[in-house]
Amino acid sequence: MIRASLLQGLPALDGLDHDHVERLAAHMSLVKAAEGQILIHEGRRSPGAFVALDGPLLVEKSLSSGPSQGLLPAGEWFGMVSLLDGLPASATVRARSAVNVAAIGRADFWALIRPGEPFGARLLRAVLESLALQLQRVDAAVVEARGTLELV
Amino acid sequence: MDAPNHSHRELLLRSRIFAGLDAAEAEALAESGRVVRFATDAPLVKHGDPAQALYVLLKGTCDVFGRGSDRTDVLLATAKAGEVLGEMALVTRGARAATVIAAEPVVAWALPAEVFEELVQTGDVRGLHLLRAIGRDLCSRFRESVVDSATLQDELRRRGLAGVSRWGAV
C-alpha cells in the first residue's frame, strides 16, 4: 500500500472522495523508477495501471517511419488502455528522470470493480475520465496538425 | 422522443455498448433511454455545450468534427449505425469537445446524462457495463488517434514545423 496523501488531489482521481482515495491507496504500491527505466513496453500487455506522481514521462511509439516521441504529464493514469482492452500496450513509457509512480496490478484493479459497489464504478469512471481527456488532447493535436499541414 | 420499440431494441442489441448484457439487463438499459430523431444537417452534439446525453446510432450516419485553435471545424470521422456518440463529455463531466452533425436522417437511442450518472454513482450493473463498453470504445479510438497523431507530428517535424508532442494513455 502507499500513503493516500500521495494520491490526494491528483487529476487522475477526480471524482473519488477522500475515503475512496484511501481505499485505492491500500491496493497500490510505490514504484521508484530510475532515469531511463521502462515502465510499460510497447507490444506487451500492461501489468496494470499506473499514476505518475512526478513527471513528465517519455512516451515512445514505433511507426513504420521510425520511432515517435511524446510526453505524458504527471498526475495522470497510464497503462490503462492495455488494462481496459486486454491488448498489448500501444507505446513504451519510460522515466525521463528519476520518478515515483503509483501502481495497481491488473487482477487487483479488476477485483475492485464489482456490481453494486459504488467505489469500483467511480474508480473505473476516474480511469475513463483520464483516458477521455487524453484522447481529447490527442484528437486536438490531430486537428491542429492537419490544419497546419493544409496551410503549408 | 419515444420508448424504444421491438425494432429499435434489435438494433440496440447489435451495438457494441449492449454486447455482453443478458436479456433482462439489456431490456432494462434500453428502457432507460429514449429514441430521438434528427433531420439531415441537424446537430446531435455541439462543441462547447454541456453534455445532455450519450447516443447510440440506430439508423443513418453522422459526421464528427473537431475544432482547431482557429475555430474552424475539421472532419474527424463519420459514425455509422451501432456506434456510440457523445459519451466523452458524460465521462469527463465537461463540455462537448466535438460537433456531431446528422449527414442524413438519423434515428438514435439517447441515454440522458442524469440517468448515466445515477447508474454509475450507485454501482448499478448497467452502469458498470456502460463504463466497460465505453472504455473499450475509447481504447479503440485512442489507439487509432495516437497513430494518426504520431504520424502527423512526425510529418510536421520532418518539415520543421513542430516540436515534441504531448501524448496520453497507453
PDB file of C-alpha atoms in Angstrom:
ATOM      1  CA  MET A   1       0.000   0.000   0.000  1.00  0.00           C
ATOM      2  CA  ILE A   2       1.020   3.629  -0.395  1.00  0.00           C
ATOM      3  CA  ARG A   3       0.180   6.746   1.580  1.00  0.00           C
ATOM      4  CA  ALA A   4      -3.130   8.195   0.416  1.00  0.00           C
ATOM      5  CA  SER A   5      -1.661  11.683   0.710  1.00  0.00           C
ATOM      6  CA  LEU A   6       0.479  10.898  -2.354  1.00  0.00           C
ATOM      7  CA  LEU A   7      -2.703  10.471  -4.395  1.00  0.00           C
ATOM      8  CA  GLN A   8      -4.925  13.212  -2.963  1.00  0.00           C
ATOM      9  CA  GLY A   9      -5.627  15.999  -5.443  1.00  0.00           C
ATOM     10  CA  LEU A  10      -4.199  14.269  -8.500  1.00  0.00           C
ATOM     11  CA  PRO A  11      -6.141  14.838 -11.743  1.00  0.00           C
ATOM     12  CA  ALA A  12      -6.210  11.055 -12.221  1.00  0.00           C
ATOM     13  CA  LEU A  13      -8.506  10.690  -9.220  1.00  0.00           C
ATOM     14  CA  ASP A  14     -11.012  13.485  -9.839  1.00  0.00           C
ATOM     15  CA  GLY A  15     -14.385  12.179  -8.754  1.00  0.00           C
ATOM     16  CA  LEU A  16     -13.057   9.993  -5.924  1.00  0.00           C
ATOM     17  CA  ASP A  17     -13.696  11.279  -2.430  1.00  0.00           C
ATOM     18  CA  HIS A  18     -11.169  11.077   0.419  1.00  0.00           C
ATOM     19  CA  ASP A  19     -12.351   7.652   1.599  1.00  0.00           C
ATOM     20  CA  HIS A  20     -12.209   6.215  -1.905  1.00  0.00           C
ATOM     21  CA  VAL A  21      -8.669   7.519  -2.422  1.00  0.00           C
ATOM     22  CA  GLU A  22      -7.647   5.887   0.870  1.00  0.00           C
ATOM     23  CA  ARG A  23      -9.224   2.636  -0.238  1.00  0.00           C
ATOM     24  CA  LEU A  24      -7.427   2.769  -3.591  1.00  0.00           C
ATOM     25  CA  ALA A  25      -4.107   3.620  -1.910  1.00  0.00           C
ATOM     26  CA  ALA A  26      -4.409   0.410   0.111  1.00  0.00           C
ATOM     27  CA  HIS A  27      -4.261  -1.560  -3.156  1.00  0.00           C
ATOM     28  CA  MET A  28      -1.445   0.406  -4.816  1.00  0.00           C
ATOM     29  CA  SER A  29       2.304   0.143  -4.491  1.00  0.00           C
ATOM     30  CA  LEU A  30       5.036   2.729  -5.000  1.00  0.00           C
ATOM     31  CA  VAL A  31       7.489   2.203  -7.857  1.00  0.00           C
ATOM     32  CA  LYS A  32      10.675   4.272  -7.777  1.00  0.00           C
ATOM     33  CA  ALA A  33      11.801   4.378 -11.397  1.00  0.00           C
ATOM     34  CA  ALA A  34      15.350   5.348 -12.312  1.00  0.00           C
ATOM     35  CA  GLU A  35      16.102   7.633 -15.254  1.00  0.00           C
ATOM     36  CA  GLY A  36      15.567   5.687 -18.472  1.00  0.00           C
ATOM     37  CA  GLN A  37      13.676   2.821 -16.787  1.00  0.00           C
ATOM     38  CA  ILE A  38      10.885   1.377 -18.909  1.00  0.00           C
ATOM     39  CA  LEU A  39       7.561   1.156 -17.077  1.00  0.00           C
ATOM     40  CA  ILE A  40       5.407  -0.075 -19.980  1.00  0.00           C
ATOM     41  CA  HIS A  41       6.703  -1.928 -23.034  1.00  0.00           C
ATOM     42  CA  GLU A  42       5.004  -1.324 -26.388  1.00  0.00           C
ATOM     43  CA  GLY A  43       3.676  -4.624 -27.723  1.00  0.00           C
ATOM     44  CA  ARG A  44       3.396  -6.247 -24.277  1.00  0.00           C
ATOM     45  CA  ARG A  45       0.269  -6.319 -22.152  1.00  0.00           C
ATOM     46  CA  SER A  46       0.498  -3.748 -19.387  1.00  0.00           C
ATOM     47  CA  PRO A  47       0.861  -5.423 -15.957  1.00  0.00           C
ATOM     48  CA  GLY A  48      -1.604  -2.931 -14.507  1.00  0.00           C
ATOM     49  CA  ALA A  49      -2.455   0.739 -14.289  1.00  0.00           C
ATOM     50  CA  PHE A  50      -0.131   3.477 -13.081  1.00  0.00           C
ATOM     51  CA  VAL A  51      -0.334   7.059 -11.909  1.00  0.00           C
ATOM     52  CA  ALA A  52       2.742   9.220 -12.467  1.00  0.00           C
ATOM     53  CA  LEU A  53       3.453  11.089  -9.226  1.00  0.00           C
ATOM     54  CA  ASP A  54       6.296  13.016 -10.877  1.00  0.00           C
ATOM     55  CA  GLY A  55       6.891  13.736 -14.489  1.00  0.00           C
ATOM     56  CA  PRO A  56       6.613  14.175 -17.293  1.00  0.00           C
ATOM     57  CA  LEU A  57       7.258  10.685 -18.595  1.00  0.00           C
ATOM     58  CA  LEU A  58       8.523   9.897 -22.061  1.00  0.00           C
ATOM     59  CA  VAL A  59       6.156   8.033 -24.402  1.00  0.00           C
ATOM     60  CA  GLU A  60       7.689   6.290 -27.408  1.00  0.00           C
ATOM     61  CA  LYS A  61       5.630   4.919 -30.291  1.00  0.00           C
ATOM     62  CA  SER A  62       7.028   2.767 -33.104  1.00  0.00           C
ATOM     63  CA  LEU A  63       5.906   3.813 -36.572  1.00  0.00           C
ATOM     64  CA  SER A  64       6.849   2.449 -39.957  1.00  0.00           C
ATOM     65  CA  SER A  65       8.766   5.715 -40.486  1.00  0.00           C
ATOM     66  CA  GLY A  66      10.690   5.188 -37.205  1.00  0.00           C
ATOM     67  CA  PRO A  67      10.139   5.955 -33.506  1.00  0.00           C
ATOM     68  CA  SER A  68       7.974   8.903 -32.456  1.00  0.00           C
ATOM     69  CA  GLN A  69       8.114  10.526 -29.009  1.00  0.00           C
ATOM     70  CA  GLY A  70       5.697  12.407 -26.794  1.00  0.00           C
ATOM     71  CA  LEU A  71       5.362  13.493 -23.175  1.00  0.00           C
ATOM     72  CA  LEU A  72       2.891  12.328 -20.521  1.00  0.00           C
ATOM     73  CA  PRO A  73       2.272  14.852 -17.709  1.00  0.00           C
ATOM     74  CA  ALA A  74       2.459  13.868 -14.025  1.00  0.00           C
ATOM     75  CA  GLY A  75      -0.770  13.112 -12.204  1.00  0.00           C
ATOM     76  CA  GLU A  76      -2.442  11.090 -14.942  1.00  0.00           C
ATOM     77  CA  TRP A  77      -3.148   7.401 -15.438  1.00  0.00           C
ATOM     78  CA  PHE A  78      -1.123   5.385 -17.901  1.00  0.00           C
ATOM     79  CA  GLY A  79      -1.181   1.701 -18.816  1.00  0.00           C
ATOM     80  CA  MET A  80      -4.957   1.838 -18.680  1.00  0.00           C
ATOM     81  CA  VAL A  81      -5.616   1.263 -22.374  1.00  0.00           C
ATOM     82  CA  SER A  82      -3.999  -2.162 -22.244  1.00  0.00           C
ATOM     83  CA  LEU A  83      -5.662  -2.756 -18.861  1.00  0.00           C
ATOM     84  CA  LEU A  84      -9.107  -1.955 -20.243  1.00  0.00           C
ATOM     85  CA  ASP A  85      -8.983  -3.703 -23.620  1.00  0.00           C
ATOM     86  CA  GLY A  86      -6.565  -6.510 -22.730  1.00  0.00           C
ATOM     87  CA  LEU A  87      -4.423  -5.834 -25.811  1.00  0.00           C
ATOM     88  CA  PRO A  88      -0.682  -5.115 -25.882  1.00  0.00           C
ATOM     89  CA  ALA A  89       0.356  -1.598 -24.893  1.00  0.00           C
ATOM     90  CA  SER A  90       0.247   0.925 -27.745  1.00  0.00           C
ATOM     91  CA  ALA A  91       3.512   2.629 -26.752  1.00  0.00           C
ATOM     92  CA  THR A  92       6.503   2.390 -24.448  1.00  0.00           C
ATOM     93  CA  VAL A  93       6.544   4.593 -21.324  1.00  0.00           C
ATOM     94  CA  ARG A  94       9.953   5.473 -19.943  1.00  0.00           C
ATOM     95  CA  ALA A  95      11.086   7.570 -16.978  1.00  0.00           C
ATOM     96  CA  ARG A  96      12.718  10.723 -18.328  1.00  0.00           C
ATOM     97  CA  SER A  97      14.331  11.284 -14.948  1.00  0.00           C
ATOM     98  CA  ALA A  98      14.037   9.523 -11.563  1.00  0.00           C
ATOM     99  CA  VAL A  99      10.283   9.433 -10.815  1.00  0.00           C
ATOM    100  CA  ASN A 100       7.786   7.949  -8.371  1.00  0.00           C
ATOM    101  CA  VAL A 101       4.843   6.041  -9.785  1.00  0.00           C
ATOM    102  CA  ALA A 102       1.789   4.572  -8.030  1.00  0.00           C
ATOM    103  CA  ALA A 103       0.904   1.155  -9.446  1.00  0.00           C
ATOM    104  CA  ILE A 104      -2.012  -1.254  -9.195  1.00  0.00           C
ATOM    105  CA  GLY A 105      -1.855  -4.734 -10.722  1.00  0.00           C
ATOM    106  CA  ARG A 106      -4.326  -5.933 -13.321  1.00  0.00           C
ATOM    107  CA  ALA A 107      -6.012  -8.517 -11.082  1.00  0.00           C
ATOM    108  CA  ASP A 108      -6.141  -6.156  -8.089  1.00  0.00           C
ATOM    109  CA  PHE A 109      -7.751  -3.452 -10.221  1.00  0.00           C
ATOM    110  CA  TRP A 110     -10.486  -5.655 -11.652  1.00  0.00           C
ATOM    111  CA  ALA A 111     -11.183  -7.185  -8.240  1.00  0.00           C
ATOM    112  CA  LEU A 112     -12.279  -3.714  -7.114  1.00  0.00           C
ATOM    113  CA  ILE A 113     -14.811  -3.357  -9.961  1.00  0.00           C
ATOM    114  CA  ARG A 114     -17.878  -5.196  -8.697  1.00  0.00           C
ATOM    115  CA  PRO A 115     -21.617  -4.698  -9.370  1.00  0.00           C
ATOM    116  CA  GLY A 116     -23.417  -2.921  -6.562  1.00  0.00           C
ATOM    117  CA  GLU A 117     -20.169  -1.412  -5.338  1.00  0.00           C
ATOM    118  CA  PRO A 118     -20.078   2.386  -5.953  1.00  0.00           C
ATOM    119  CA  PHE A 119     -16.331   2.590  -5.232  1.00  0.00           C
ATOM    120  CA  GLY A 120     -15.455   0.307  -8.150  1.00  0.00           C
ATOM    121  CA  ALA A 121     -17.724   2.171 -10.569  1.00  0.00           C
ATOM    122  CA  ARG A 122     -16.255   5.521  -9.524  1.00  0.00           C
ATOM    123  CA  LEU A 123     -12.704   4.201  -9.844  1.00  0.00           C
ATOM    124  CA  LEU A 124     -13.432   2.877 -13.334  1.00  0.00           C
ATOM    125  CA  ARG A 125     -15.045   6.185 -14.224  1.00  0.00           C
ATOM    126  CA  ALA A 126     -11.949   8.078 -12.966  1.00  0.00           C
ATOM    127  CA  VAL A 127      -9.732   5.942 -15.218  1.00  0.00           C
ATOM    128  CA  LEU A 128     -12.068   6.506 -18.184  1.00  0.00           C
ATOM    129  CA  GLU A 129     -12.153  10.226 -17.452  1.00  0.00           C
ATOM    130  CA  SER A 130      -8.364  10.345 -17.654  1.00  0.00           C
ATOM    131  CA  LEU A 131      -8.434   8.302 -20.872  1.00  0.00           C
ATOM    132  CA  ALA A 132     -11.134  10.527 -22.405  1.00  0.00           C
ATOM    133  CA  LEU A 133      -9.219  13.706 -21.554  1.00  0.00           C
ATOM    134  CA  GLN A 134      -6.051  12.267 -23.050  1.00  0.00           C
ATOM    135  CA  LEU A 135      -7.987  11.208 -26.154  1.00  0.00           C
ATOM    136  CA  GLN A 136      -9.386  14.739 -26.460  1.00  0.00           C
ATOM    137  CA  ARG A 137      -5.814  16.057 -26.302  1.00  0.00           C
ATOM    138  CA  VAL A 138      -4.614  13.647 -28.961  1.00  0.00           C
ATOM    139  CA  ASP A 139      -7.624  14.456 -31.180  1.00  0.00           C
ATOM    140  CA  ALA A 140      -6.909  18.179 -30.733  1.00  0.00           C
ATOM    141  CA  ALA A 141      -3.306  17.549 -31.812  1.00  0.00           C
ATOM    142  CA  VAL A 142      -4.593  15.688 -34.889  1.00  0.00           C
ATOM    143  CA  VAL A 143      -6.879  18.595 -35.790  1.00  0.00           C
ATOM    144  CA  GLU A 144      -4.041  21.105 -35.284  1.00  0.00           C
ATOM    145  CA  ALA A 145      -1.572  19.061 -37.294  1.00  0.00           C
ATOM    146  CA  ARG A 146      -3.975  18.546 -40.188  1.00  0.00           C
ATOM    147  CA  GLY A 147      -4.730  22.280 -40.180  1.00  0.00           C
ATOM    148  CA  THR A 148      -1.043  23.184 -40.201  1.00  0.00           C
ATOM    149  CA  LEU A 149      -0.252  20.745 -42.991  1.00  0.00           C
ATOM    150  CA  GLU A 150      -3.130  22.106 -45.085  1.00  0.00           C
ATOM    151  CA  LEU A 151      -1.762  25.644 -44.737  1.00  0.00           C
ATOM    152  CA  VAL A 152       1.752  24.892 -46.000  1.00  0.00           C
TER     153      VAL A 152
ATOM    154  CA  MET B   1     -38.948  11.140 -28.035  1.00  0.00           C
ATOM    155  CA  ASP B   2     -40.297   7.591 -27.900  1.00  0.00           C
ATOM    156  CA  ALA B   3     -39.624   4.496 -25.880  1.00  0.00           C
ATOM    157  CA  PRO B   4     -37.613   2.025 -27.989  1.00  0.00           C
ATOM    158  CA  ASN B   5     -39.836  -0.427 -29.887  1.00  0.00           C
ATOM    159  CA  HIS B   6     -39.013  -4.014 -30.839  1.00  0.00           C
ATOM    160  CA  SER B   7     -37.131  -2.982 -33.991  1.00  0.00           C
ATOM    161  CA  HIS B   8     -35.087  -0.380 -32.069  1.00  0.00           C
ATOM    162  CA  ARG B   9     -34.233  -2.954 -29.395  1.00  0.00           C
ATOM    163  CA  GLU B  10     -32.951  -5.363 -32.031  1.00  0.00           C
ATOM    164  CA  LEU B  11     -30.697  -2.637 -33.437  1.00  0.00           C
ATOM    165  CA  LEU B  12     -29.521  -1.674 -29.945  1.00  0.00           C
ATOM    166  CA  LEU B  13     -28.620  -5.252 -29.068  1.00  0.00           C
ATOM    167  CA  ARG B  14     -26.299  -5.317 -32.082  1.00  0.00           C
ATOM    168  CA  SER B  15     -24.410  -2.243 -30.876  1.00  0.00           C
ATOM    169  CA  ARG B  16     -21.134  -2.691 -29.018  1.00  0.00           C
ATOM    170  CA  ILE B  17     -22.449  -0.927 -25.944  1.00  0.00           C
ATOM    171  CA  PHE B  18     -25.084  -3.617 -25.359  1.00  0.00           C
ATOM    172  CA  ALA B  19     -22.814  -6.565 -26.178  1.00  0.00           C
ATOM    173  CA  GLY B  20     -22.382  -8.953 -23.255  1.00  0.00           C
ATOM    174  CA  LEU B  21     -25.523  -7.934 -21.357  1.00  0.00           C
ATOM    175  CA  ASP B  22     -28.036 -10.671 -20.600  1.00  0.00           C
ATOM    176  CA  ALA B  23     -31.585 -10.226 -21.920  1.00  0.00           C
ATOM    177  CA  ALA B  24     -33.002  -8.706 -18.736  1.00  0.00           C
ATOM    178  CA  GLU B  25     -30.110  -6.252 -18.297  1.00  0.00           C
ATOM    179  CA  ALA B  26     -30.276  -5.236 -21.971  1.00  0.00           C
ATOM    180  CA  GLU B  27     -34.022  -4.678 -21.694  1.00  0.00           C
ATOM    181  CA  ALA B  28     -33.605  -2.585 -18.548  1.00  0.00           C
ATOM    182  CA  LEU B  29     -30.837  -0.498 -20.117  1.00  0.00           C
ATOM    183  CA  ALA B  30     -32.825   0.020 -23.341  1.00  0.00           C
ATOM    184  CA  GLU B  31     -35.781   1.240 -21.295  1.00  0.00           C
ATOM    185  CA  SER B  32     -33.525   3.752 -19.509  1.00  0.00           C
ATOM    186  CA  GLY B  33     -33.197   5.720 -22.753  1.00  0.00           C
ATOM    187  CA  ARG B  34     -35.411   7.193 -25.438  1.00  0.00           C
ATOM    188  CA  VAL B  35     -35.459   7.137 -29.228  1.00  0.00           C
ATOM    189  CA  VAL B  36     -34.763  10.518 -30.844  1.00  0.00           C
ATOM    190  CA  ARG B  37     -34.741  11.637 -34.478  1.00  0.00           C
ATOM    191  CA  PHE B  38     -32.610  14.222 -36.261  1.00  0.00           C
ATOM    192  CA  ALA B  39     -33.103  15.720 -39.737  1.00  0.00           C
ATOM    193  CA  THR B  40     -30.196  15.996 -42.173  1.00  0.00           C
ATOM    194  CA  ASP B  41     -27.705  18.710 -41.029  1.00  0.00           C
ATOM    195  CA  ALA B  42     -29.186  18.846 -37.516  1.00  0.00           C
ATOM    196  CA  PRO B  43     -26.593  18.786 -34.687  1.00  0.00           C
ATOM    197  CA  LEU B  44     -26.712  15.921 -32.195  1.00  0.00           C
ATOM    198  CA  VAL B  45     -23.835  17.453 -30.249  1.00  0.00           C
ATOM    199  CA  LYS B  46     -22.316  20.953 -30.433  1.00  0.00           C
ATOM    200  CA  HIS B  47     -18.766  21.840 -29.427  1.00  0.00           C
ATOM    201  CA  GLY B  48     -18.714  23.644 -26.055  1.00  0.00           C
ATOM    202  CA  ASP B  49     -22.235  22.630 -24.988  1.00  0.00           C
ATOM    203  CA  PRO B  50     -22.810  20.738 -21.725  1.00  0.00           C
ATOM    204  CA  ALA B  51     -23.427  17.009 -22.127  1.00  0.00           C
ATOM    205  CA  GLN B  52     -27.132  16.136 -22.105  1.00  0.00           C
ATOM    206  CA  ALA B  53     -26.961  12.523 -23.279  1.00  0.00           C
ATOM    207  CA  LEU B  54     -24.984   9.828 -24.991  1.00  0.00           C
ATOM    208  CA  TYR B  55     -26.306   8.400 -28.246  1.00  0.00           C
ATOM    209  CA  VAL B  56     -26.272   5.052 -29.992  1.00  0.00           C
ATOM    210  CA  LEU B  57     -26.906   5.485 -33.707  1.00  0.00           C
ATOM    211  CA  LEU B  58     -29.716   3.188 -34.848  1.00  0.00           C
ATOM    212  CA  LYS B  59     -30.121   4.457 -38.431  1.00  0.00           C
ATOM    213  CA  GLY B  60     -28.243   6.934 -40.607  1.00  0.00           C
ATOM    214  CA  THR B  61     -24.745   8.384 -40.428  1.00  0.00           C
ATOM    215  CA  CYS B  62     -23.223  11.401 -38.677  1.00  0.00           C
ATOM    216  CA  ASP B  63     -20.135  13.486 -39.343  1.00  0.00           C
ATOM    217  CA  VAL B  64     -17.883  14.167 -36.338  1.00  0.00           C
ATOM    218  CA  PHE B  65     -15.945  17.454 -36.391  1.00  0.00           C
ATOM    219  CA  GLY B  66     -13.084  18.570 -34.139  1.00  0.00           C
ATOM    220  CA  ARG B  67     -12.356  22.262 -33.616  1.00  0.00           C
ATOM    221  CA  GLY B  68      -8.934  23.762 -34.302  1.00  0.00           C
ATOM    222  CA  SER B  69      -7.428  26.707 -32.408  1.00  0.00           C
ATOM    223  CA  ASP B  70      -8.509  28.961 -35.302  1.00  0.00           C
ATOM    224  CA  ARG B  71     -12.109  27.841 -34.514  1.00  0.00           C
ATOM    225  CA  THR B  72     -12.551  26.051 -37.829  1.00  0.00           C
ATOM    226  CA  ASP B  73     -14.147  22.600 -37.704  1.00  0.00           C
ATOM    227  CA  VAL B  74     -12.222  19.698 -39.207  1.00  0.00           C
ATOM    228  CA  LEU B  75     -13.927  16.409 -40.146  1.00  0.00           C
ATOM    229  CA  LEU B  76     -12.536  13.688 -37.861  1.00  0.00           C
ATOM    230  CA  ALA B  77     -14.763  10.718 -38.671  1.00  0.00           C
ATOM    231  CA  THR B  78     -18.112   9.521 -39.976  1.00  0.00           C
ATOM    232  CA  ALA B  79     -20.147   7.482 -37.493  1.00  0.00           C
ATOM    233  CA  LYS B  80     -22.420   4.655 -38.614  1.00  0.00           C
ATOM    234  CA  ALA B  81     -25.299   2.693 -37.110  1.00  0.00           C
ATOM    235  CA  GLY B  82     -24.298   0.875 -33.928  1.00  0.00           C
ATOM    236  CA  GLU B  83     -21.668   3.436 -32.941  1.00  0.00           C
ATOM    237  CA  VAL B  84     -21.756   5.423 -29.688  1.00  0.00           C
ATOM    238  CA  LEU B  85     -21.569   9.217 -29.728  1.00  0.00           C
ATOM    239  CA  GLY B  86     -21.357  11.881 -27.058  1.00  0.00           C
ATOM    240  CA  GLU B  87     -20.049   9.629 -24.302  1.00  0.00           C
ATOM    241  CA  MET B  88     -16.786  11.502 -23.719  1.00  0.00           C
ATOM    242  CA  ALA B  89     -18.323  14.601 -22.161  1.00  0.00           C
ATOM    243  CA  LEU B  90     -20.528  12.392 -19.977  1.00  0.00           C
ATOM    244  CA  VAL B  91     -17.459  10.590 -18.686  1.00  0.00           C
ATOM    245  CA  THR B  92     -15.438  13.793 -18.163  1.00  0.00           C
ATOM    246  CA  ARG B  93     -18.407  15.858 -16.890  1.00  0.00           C
ATOM    247  CA  GLY B  94     -17.072  18.567 -19.174  1.00  0.00           C
ATOM    248  CA  ALA B  95     -18.204  20.450 -22.252  1.00  0.00           C
ATOM    249  CA  ARG B  96     -18.575  18.776 -25.624  1.00  0.00           C
ATOM    250  CA  ALA B  97     -15.206  18.543 -27.378  1.00  0.00           C
ATOM    251  CA  ALA B  98     -16.620  17.840 -30.822  1.00  0.00           C
ATOM    252  CA  THR B  99     -19.579  18.683 -33.038  1.00  0.00           C
ATOM    253  CA  VAL B 100     -21.686  15.860 -34.470  1.00  0.00           C
ATOM    254  CA  ILE B 101     -23.993  16.589 -37.418  1.00  0.00           C
ATOM    255  CA  ALA B 102     -26.554  14.241 -38.975  1.00  0.00           C
ATOM    256  CA  ALA B 103     -25.311  13.534 -42.522  1.00  0.00           C
ATOM    257  CA  GLU B 104     -28.742  12.086 -43.390  1.00  0.00           C
ATOM    258  CA  PRO B 105     -31.962  11.483 -41.405  1.00  0.00           C
ATOM    259  CA  VAL B 106     -30.853   9.847 -38.165  1.00  0.00           C
ATOM    260  CA  VAL B 107     -32.592   7.708 -35.568  1.00  0.00           C
ATOM    261  CA  ALA B 108     -30.687   7.335 -32.300  1.00  0.00           C
ATOM    262  CA  TRP B 109     -31.151   5.942 -28.811  1.00  0.00           C
ATOM    263  CA  ALA B 110     -30.358   8.630 -26.227  1.00  0.00           C
ATOM    264  CA  LEU B 111     -29.395   7.937 -22.619  1.00  0.00           C
ATOM    265  CA  PRO B 112     -29.836  11.133 -20.557  1.00  0.00           C
ATOM    266  CA  ALA B 113     -26.800  12.343 -18.614  1.00  0.00           C
ATOM    267  CA  GLU B 114     -28.655  12.191 -15.290  1.00  0.00           C
ATOM    268  CA  VAL B 115     -29.574   8.538 -15.847  1.00  0.00           C
ATOM    269  CA  PHE B 116     -25.961   7.737 -16.743  1.00  0.00           C
ATOM    270  CA  GLU B 117     -24.794   9.486 -13.542  1.00  0.00           C
ATOM    271  CA  GLU B 118     -27.244   7.600 -11.366  1.00  0.00           C
ATOM    272  CA  LEU B 119     -26.270   4.224 -12.855  1.00  0.00           C
ATOM    273  CA  VAL B 120     -22.575   4.975 -12.319  1.00  0.00           C
ATOM    274  CA  GLN B 121     -22.794   6.569  -8.881  1.00  0.00           C
ATOM    275  CA  THR B 122     -24.776   3.656  -7.464  1.00  0.00           C
ATOM    276  CA  GLY B 123     -22.532   0.982  -8.983  1.00  0.00           C
ATOM    277  CA  ASP B 124     -25.551  -0.447 -10.825  1.00  0.00           C
ATOM    278  CA  VAL B 125     -24.647  -3.403 -13.048  1.00  0.00           C
ATOM    279  CA  ARG B 126     -25.894  -1.418 -16.084  1.00  0.00           C
ATOM    280  CA  GLY B 127     -23.640   1.484 -15.124  1.00  0.00           C
ATOM    281  CA  LEU B 128     -20.615  -0.795 -14.827  1.00  0.00           C
ATOM    282  CA  HIS B 129     -21.464  -2.395 -18.147  1.00  0.00           C
ATOM    283  CA  LEU B 130     -21.754   1.025 -19.798  1.00  0.00           C
ATOM    284  CA  LEU B 131     -18.406   2.103 -18.357  1.00  0.00           C
ATOM    285  CA  ARG B 132     -16.688  -1.054 -19.592  1.00  0.00           C
ATOM    286  CA  ALA B 133     -18.241  -0.716 -23.063  1.00  0.00           C
ATOM    287  CA  ILE B 134     -17.348   2.979 -23.249  1.00  0.00           C
ATOM    288  CA  GLY B 135     -13.855   2.058 -22.071  1.00  0.00           C
ATOM    289  CA  ARG B 136     -13.402  -0.466 -24.902  1.00  0.00           C
ATOM    290  CA  ASP B 137     -14.678   2.128 -27.370  1.00  0.00           C
ATOM    291  CA  LEU B 138     -12.349   4.836 -26.046  1.00  0.00           C
ATOM    292  CA  CYS B 139      -9.391   2.428 -26.149  1.00  0.00           C
ATOM    293  CA  SER B 140     -10.065   1.582 -29.782  1.00  0.00           C
ATOM    294  CA  ARG B 141     -10.371   5.253 -30.726  1.00  0.00           C
ATOM    295  CA  PHE B 142      -7.326   6.159 -28.651  1.00  0.00           C
ATOM    296  CA  ARG B 143      -5.158   3.575 -30.391  1.00  0.00           C
ATOM    297  CA  GLU B 144      -6.208   4.910 -33.809  1.00  0.00           C
ATOM    298  CA  SER B 145      -5.777   8.564 -32.794  1.00  0.00           C
ATOM    299  CA  VAL B 146      -2.302   8.003 -31.318  1.00  0.00           C
ATOM    300  CA  VAL B 147      -1.103   6.519 -34.603  1.00  0.00           C
ATOM    301  CA  ASP B 148      -2.692   9.405 -36.556  1.00  0.00           C
ATOM    302  CA  SER B 149      -1.228  11.995 -34.206  1.00  0.00           C
ATOM    303  CA  ALA B 150       2.258  10.475 -34.110  1.00  0.00           C
ATOM    304  CA  THR B 151       2.312  10.147 -37.904  1.00  0.00           C
ATOM    305  CA  LEU B 152       1.201  13.757 -38.377  1.00  0.00           C
ATOM    306  CA  GLN B 153       3.639  15.060 -35.737  1.00  0.00           C
ATOM    307  CA  ASP B 154       6.467  13.237 -37.499  1.00  0.00           C
ATOM    308  CA  GLU B 155       5.420  14.809 -40.778  1.00  0.00           C
ATOM    309  CA  LEU B 156       5.387  18.248 -39.117  1.00  0.00           C
ATOM    310  CA  ARG B 157       8.822  17.649 -37.622  1.00  0.00           C
ATOM    311  CA  ARG B 158      10.130  16.436 -40.970  1.00  0.00           C
ATOM    312  CA  ARG B 159       9.024  19.786 -42.393  1.00  0.00           C
ATOM    313  CA  GLY B 160      10.471  21.667 -39.392  1.00  0.00           C
ATOM    314  CA  LEU B 161       7.012  22.724 -38.171  1.00  0.00           C
ATOM    315  CA  ALA B 162       6.660  21.071 -34.743  1.00  0.00           C
ATOM    316  CA  GLY B 163       8.428  20.073 -31.537  1.00  0.00           C
ATOM    317  CA  VAL B 164       7.792  17.190 -29.159  1.00  0.00           C
ATOM    318  CA  SER B 165       4.111  16.281 -28.947  1.00  0.00           C
ATOM    319  CA  ARG B 166       2.029  15.782 -25.794  1.00  0.00           C
ATOM    320  CA  TRP B 167       0.541  12.321 -25.731  1.00  0.00           C
ATOM    321  CA  GLY B 168      -1.517  10.437 -23.284  1.00  0.00           C
ATOM    322  CA  ALA B 169      -2.610   6.964 -22.377  1.00  0.00           C
ATOM    323  CA  VAL B 170      -1.001   3.696 -23.446  1.00  0.00           C
TER     324      VAL B 170
END
